[in-house]
Short mmCIF file of C-alpha atoms and ligand atoms in Angstrom, two decimals:
data_model
loop_
_atom_site.label_atom_id
_atom_site.label_comp_id
_atom_site.label_asym_id
_atom_site.label_seq_id
_atom_site.Cartn_x
_atom_site.Cartn_y
_atom_site.Cartn_z
CA MET A 329 -12.50 -2.35 3.55
CA ARG A 330 -11.13 0.19 6.03
CA GLY A 331 -8.09 -0.36 7.96
CA LYS A 332 -9.81 -0.25 11.41
CA THR A 333 -12.26 -2.72 10.18
CA HIS A 334 -9.48 -5.19 9.16
CA CYS A 335 -7.80 -4.75 12.37
CA ALA A 336 -11.21 -5.13 14.48
CA VAL A 337 -12.19 -8.40 12.28
CA GLY A 338 -8.34 -9.67 12.73
CA ILE A 339 -8.63 -9.45 16.53
CA ILE A 340 -11.99 -10.81 16.89
CA THR A 341 -10.86 -13.79 14.51
CA GLY A 342 -7.71 -14.11 16.20
CA ILE A 343 -9.62 -14.76 19.63
CA GLN A 344 -12.02 -17.24 17.82
CA LEU A 345 -9.22 -19.28 16.33
CA SER A 346 -7.40 -19.53 19.73
CA LEU A 347 -10.53 -20.86 21.30
CA ILE A 348 -11.42 -23.28 18.52
CA PHE A 349 -7.63 -24.73 18.51
CA SER A 350 -7.51 -24.70 22.47
CA GLN A 351 -4.44 -22.02 22.35
CA PRO A 352 -3.83 -19.63 25.01
CA ILE A 353 -4.99 -16.08 24.48
CA ILE A 354 -1.93 -13.97 25.24
CA PRO A 355 -0.98 -10.19 24.31
CA THR A 356 1.15 -11.93 21.29
CA THR A 357 -2.26 -13.27 19.85
CA ILE A 358 -3.76 -9.83 19.97
CA VAL A 359 -0.88 -8.02 18.62
CA SER A 360 -0.28 -10.40 16.00
CA SER A 361 -3.53 -10.64 14.70
CA ALA A 362 -3.96 -6.76 14.62
CA VAL A 363 -0.55 -6.45 12.73
CA PHE A 364 -0.92 -9.15 10.28
CA SER A 365 -4.54 -8.33 9.45
CA THR A 366 -3.57 -4.85 8.53
CA LEU A 367 -0.10 -5.32 7.13
CA PRO A 368 -0.75 -6.05 3.43
CA ASP A 369 -2.19 -2.27 3.31
CA LEU A 370 1.74 -1.15 4.00
CA ASP A 371 1.70 -0.95 0.07
CA LYS A 372 -0.48 2.29 0.86
CA SER A 373 1.16 5.25 2.41
CA ASN A 374 -2.09 6.56 3.96
CA SER A 375 -3.12 3.10 5.45
CA ILE A 376 -3.43 2.53 9.42
CA ILE A 377 -0.27 0.38 9.41
CA SER A 378 1.72 3.10 7.61
CA GLY A 379 0.52 5.69 9.90
CA ILE A 380 1.64 3.53 12.88
CA ILE A 381 5.30 3.26 11.34
CA LEU A 382 5.29 6.83 10.64
CA LYS A 383 2.71 9.44 11.57
CA LYS A 384 1.70 11.58 8.59
CA ASN A 385 2.13 15.00 10.28
CA PHE A 386 5.79 13.91 11.13
CA SER A 387 6.50 12.80 7.58
CA LYS A 388 4.99 16.20 6.41
CA PHE A 389 7.27 18.08 8.80
CA LEU A 390 10.24 16.05 7.80
CA TYR A 391 9.40 16.65 4.13
CA LYS A 392 9.27 20.39 4.52
CA LEU A 393 12.52 20.37 6.58
CA ILE A 394 14.38 18.31 3.92
CA LEU A 395 13.06 20.50 1.11
CA PHE A 396 14.27 23.65 3.07
CA PHE A 397 17.69 22.32 3.50
CA LEU A 398 17.90 21.27 -0.04
CA ASP A 399 16.92 24.73 -1.18
CA ILE A 400 19.76 26.27 0.94
CA ALA A 401 22.13 23.64 -0.50
CA ILE A 402 21.07 24.34 -4.24
CA PHE A 403 21.69 28.29 -3.47
CA LEU A 404 24.95 27.74 -1.99
CA VAL A 405 26.01 25.45 -4.82
CA SER A 406 24.77 27.85 -7.52
CA ILE A 407 26.44 30.79 -5.82
CA LYS A 408 29.88 28.98 -6.01
CA ILE A 409 29.15 28.35 -9.84
CA SER A 410 28.32 31.92 -10.57
CA SER A 411 29.69 34.95 -8.94
CA SER A 412 26.49 36.93 -9.95
CA PHE A 413 23.78 36.94 -7.31
CA PHE A 414 20.91 37.27 -9.73
CA ILE A 415 22.18 34.52 -11.86
CA SER A 416 22.44 32.23 -8.66
CA ALA A 417 18.95 33.32 -7.61
CA PHE A 418 17.64 32.60 -11.18
CA ILE A 419 19.33 29.13 -11.09
CA THR A 420 18.17 28.36 -7.49
CA PHE A 421 14.45 29.51 -8.30
CA PHE A 422 14.04 27.26 -11.32
CA THR A 423 15.94 24.26 -9.72
CA ILE A 424 13.67 24.41 -6.65
CA ILE A 425 10.63 24.44 -8.72
CA PHE A 426 11.78 21.53 -10.76
CA LEU A 427 12.73 19.57 -7.60
CA GLU A 428 9.64 20.21 -5.73
CA LYS A 429 7.73 18.87 -8.65
CA LYS A 430 9.71 15.80 -8.56
CA ILE A 431 10.17 15.00 -4.82
CA THR A 432 6.44 14.79 -3.67
CA HIS A 433 5.38 14.22 0.04
CA TYR A 434 4.06 10.89 -1.25
CA ASN A 435 7.41 9.59 -2.62
CA MET A 436 9.36 11.00 0.21
CA ARG A 437 6.79 9.23 2.76
CA LYS A 438 7.32 5.96 0.90
CA ALA A 439 11.17 6.41 1.39
CA LEU A 440 10.77 7.36 5.00
CA ILE A 441 8.76 4.23 5.79
CA THR A 442 11.22 2.04 4.03
CA GLY A 443 14.12 3.95 5.65
CA THR A 444 12.41 3.67 9.20
CA LEU A 445 11.92 -0.19 8.77
CA PHE A 446 15.40 -0.68 7.39
CA LEU A 447 16.91 1.24 10.29
CA LEU A 448 14.97 -0.91 12.76
CA SER A 449 16.39 -3.98 11.08
CA ILE A 450 19.99 -2.46 11.38
CA ILE A 451 19.43 -1.74 15.24
CA LEU A 452 18.21 -5.21 15.88
CA PHE A 453 21.19 -6.67 13.92
CA LEU A 454 23.52 -4.49 15.96
CA ALA A 455 21.82 -5.55 19.03
CA LYS A 456 22.71 -9.20 17.89
CA VAL A 457 19.11 -10.10 17.76
CA ASN A 458 18.30 -13.60 16.06
CA LEU A 459 18.22 -13.19 12.26
CA SER A 460 14.64 -14.54 12.17
CA PHE A 461 13.33 -11.43 13.94
CA ILE A 462 15.19 -9.21 11.37
CA ILE A 463 14.21 -10.84 8.13
CA PRO A 464 10.46 -9.78 8.17
CA PHE A 465 11.56 -6.03 8.57
CA ILE A 466 13.63 -6.33 5.58
CA ILE A 467 10.91 -7.90 3.54
CA PHE A 468 8.38 -5.52 4.60
CA SER A 469 10.52 -2.53 3.99
CA ILE A 470 9.90 -2.89 0.28
CA PHE A 471 6.13 -2.74 0.66
CA PRO A 472 5.84 1.01 0.17
CA TRP A 473 7.08 0.67 -3.30
CA LEU A 474 4.69 -2.17 -4.53
CA ARG A 475 1.62 -1.43 -6.61
CA HIS A 476 -1.53 -1.56 -4.13
CA ARG A 477 -3.23 -4.86 -3.93
CA ASN A 478 -0.60 -6.87 -5.95
CA PHE A 479 2.15 -8.71 -4.64
CA SER A 480 1.23 -7.61 -1.14
CA HIS A 481 -2.23 -9.07 -1.55
CA SER A 482 -1.38 -12.34 -3.20
CA PHE A 483 -1.47 -16.03 -1.89
CA PHE A 484 2.36 -16.18 -2.59
CA MET A 485 2.66 -13.47 0.24
CA VAL A 486 0.48 -15.59 2.51
CA ILE A 487 3.07 -18.54 2.25
CA ILE A 488 5.95 -16.19 2.72
CA VAL A 489 4.40 -14.68 5.89
CA TYR A 490 4.08 -18.45 7.25
CA LEU A 491 7.64 -19.23 6.31
CA ILE A 492 9.11 -16.01 7.97
CA MET A 493 7.14 -16.49 10.96
CA LYS A 494 7.59 -20.19 11.53
CA PRO A 495 11.18 -19.73 13.03
CA ILE A 496 9.85 -16.77 15.10
CA SER A 497 7.11 -18.94 16.59
CA ILE A 498 9.52 -21.67 17.56
CA LEU A 499 11.84 -19.37 19.05
CA ILE A 500 9.40 -17.70 21.33
CA ASP A 501 7.59 -21.04 22.09
CA TYR A 502 4.48 -20.16 20.66
CA GLU A 503 3.99 -22.29 17.50
CA PHE A 504 0.49 -21.09 16.84
CA LEU A 505 1.94 -17.79 15.89
CA ALA A 506 2.97 -19.01 12.38
CA PHE A 507 -0.65 -20.32 11.45
CA LEU A 508 -2.20 -17.18 13.16
CA SER A 509 -0.16 -14.68 11.31
CA SER A 510 -0.65 -16.29 7.84
CA PHE A 511 -4.38 -16.82 8.57
CA MET A 512 -4.69 -13.07 9.53
CA TYR A 513 -2.78 -11.91 6.25
CA LEU A 514 -5.01 -14.35 4.23
CA LEU A 515 -8.07 -12.86 6.04
CA HIS A 516 -7.30 -9.38 4.94
CA ILE A 517 -6.85 -10.39 1.32
CA ILE A 518 -10.28 -12.31 1.34
CA CYS A 519 -12.00 -9.15 2.96
CA ASP A 520 -10.55 -7.02 0.12
CA MET A 521 -11.67 -9.37 -2.48
CA PHE A 522 -15.23 -8.38 -1.71
CA THR A 523 -14.59 -4.77 -2.86
CA ARG A 524 -15.11 -3.45 -6.18
CA GLN A 525 -11.52 -3.01 -6.94
CA GLY A 526 -10.56 -6.64 -6.02
CA VAL A 527 -7.06 -8.00 -5.35
CA ALA A 528 -4.39 -9.59 -7.68
CA ILE A 529 -4.40 -12.73 -5.61
CA PHE A 530 -2.51 -15.00 -8.09
CA TYR A 531 0.35 -12.53 -8.60
CA PRO A 532 3.08 -12.80 -9.87
CA PHE A 533 1.47 -15.54 -12.02
CA SER A 534 -1.51 -13.37 -13.03
CA LYS A 535 -2.09 -9.56 -12.60
CA ASN A 536 -5.69 -9.86 -12.96
CA MET A 537 -7.67 -8.04 -10.06
CA ILE A 538 -10.11 -10.62 -8.72
CA SER A 539 -13.18 -9.29 -7.07
CA LEU A 540 -16.18 -11.13 -5.62
CA GLY A 541 -18.14 -8.11 -4.71
CA TYR A 542 -19.31 -4.63 -5.47
CA ILE A 543 -18.47 -2.82 -2.24
CA LYS A 544 -16.93 0.63 -2.62
CA VAL A 545 -14.56 1.14 0.31
CA GLY A 546 -15.37 4.19 2.18
CA GLY A 547 -18.94 4.31 0.89
CA LYS A 548 -21.91 4.45 3.23
CA PHE A 549 -23.17 1.10 2.28
CA SER A 550 -19.70 -0.49 2.72
CA ASN A 551 -19.22 1.20 6.26
CA ILE A 552 -22.76 -0.40 7.51
CA ILE A 553 -21.72 -3.86 6.05
CA GLU A 554 -18.36 -3.59 7.89
CA ASN A 555 -19.90 -2.56 11.13
CA LEU A 556 -22.45 -5.44 10.88
CA ILE A 557 -19.72 -7.99 10.21
CA ILE A 558 -17.74 -6.63 13.35
CA PHE A 559 -21.04 -6.86 15.27
CA ILE A 560 -21.56 -10.66 14.16
CA LEU A 561 -18.19 -11.70 14.85
CA PHE A 562 -18.25 -10.19 18.11
CA ILE A 563 -21.61 -11.94 19.16
CA VAL A 564 -19.93 -15.36 17.72
CA THR A 565 -16.93 -14.70 19.87
CA ILE A 566 -18.99 -14.10 23.04
CA HIS A 567 -20.73 -17.38 22.36
CA LEU A 568 -17.56 -19.19 21.68
CA MET A 569 -16.09 -17.85 24.99
CA LEU A 570 -19.26 -19.12 26.82
CA LYS A 571 -18.71 -22.42 25.22
CA PHE A 572 -14.94 -22.94 25.55
CA LEU A 573 -13.81 -21.10 28.66
ZN1 LIG B 2007 -5.74 -4.16 1.55
#
């Protein structure tokens, strides 16, 4: 399922759940529904949620900038080692070729996303924000390094989301938040189960990718089905609103 479909399905379902459980629909309802329905895909560097944390164009710019300064540093070091300009240039040339093969934009982007989340948690810590708000940033900062659709897409992680959101929901006096967040997270996993690739829902106990469908993400058929689901959920929400409000 595409990121924007996860997000739309998440927001609509968040509104529906609030109506069913007679909970207020506040900005936190919408934001947490959008965030937690897309969060599992933080294990993919080109997902919507990764793009929100760090724009791809910006990480490409940073990547080129870091490589540029690294190249200069290598040249300066090699010129110190050897007094001959030609030998230095030779060493620099091959070291740069080797490094640029090893340090890809993909890997550096993952490191930058992790770094951004980690930096945010340090800023929050220095601002003396309650530790409950910092823990999620630390946990999710490891996501870019996880295998796609494994730990991030497991029942185990749904429980962790509930446990880390519970103290926050008490602190902000919106106890529905813990249930809402974990439900949105689970919804993402269930939606992904209907794709051909499936998800390792029982990870770390089993690495088997469980799939209940044959939908290919990004395919024409998949896009039609996804748009249809959003349309149906939208109609159901309008119906619920008329019934409950
Ligand atoms: Zn996913």
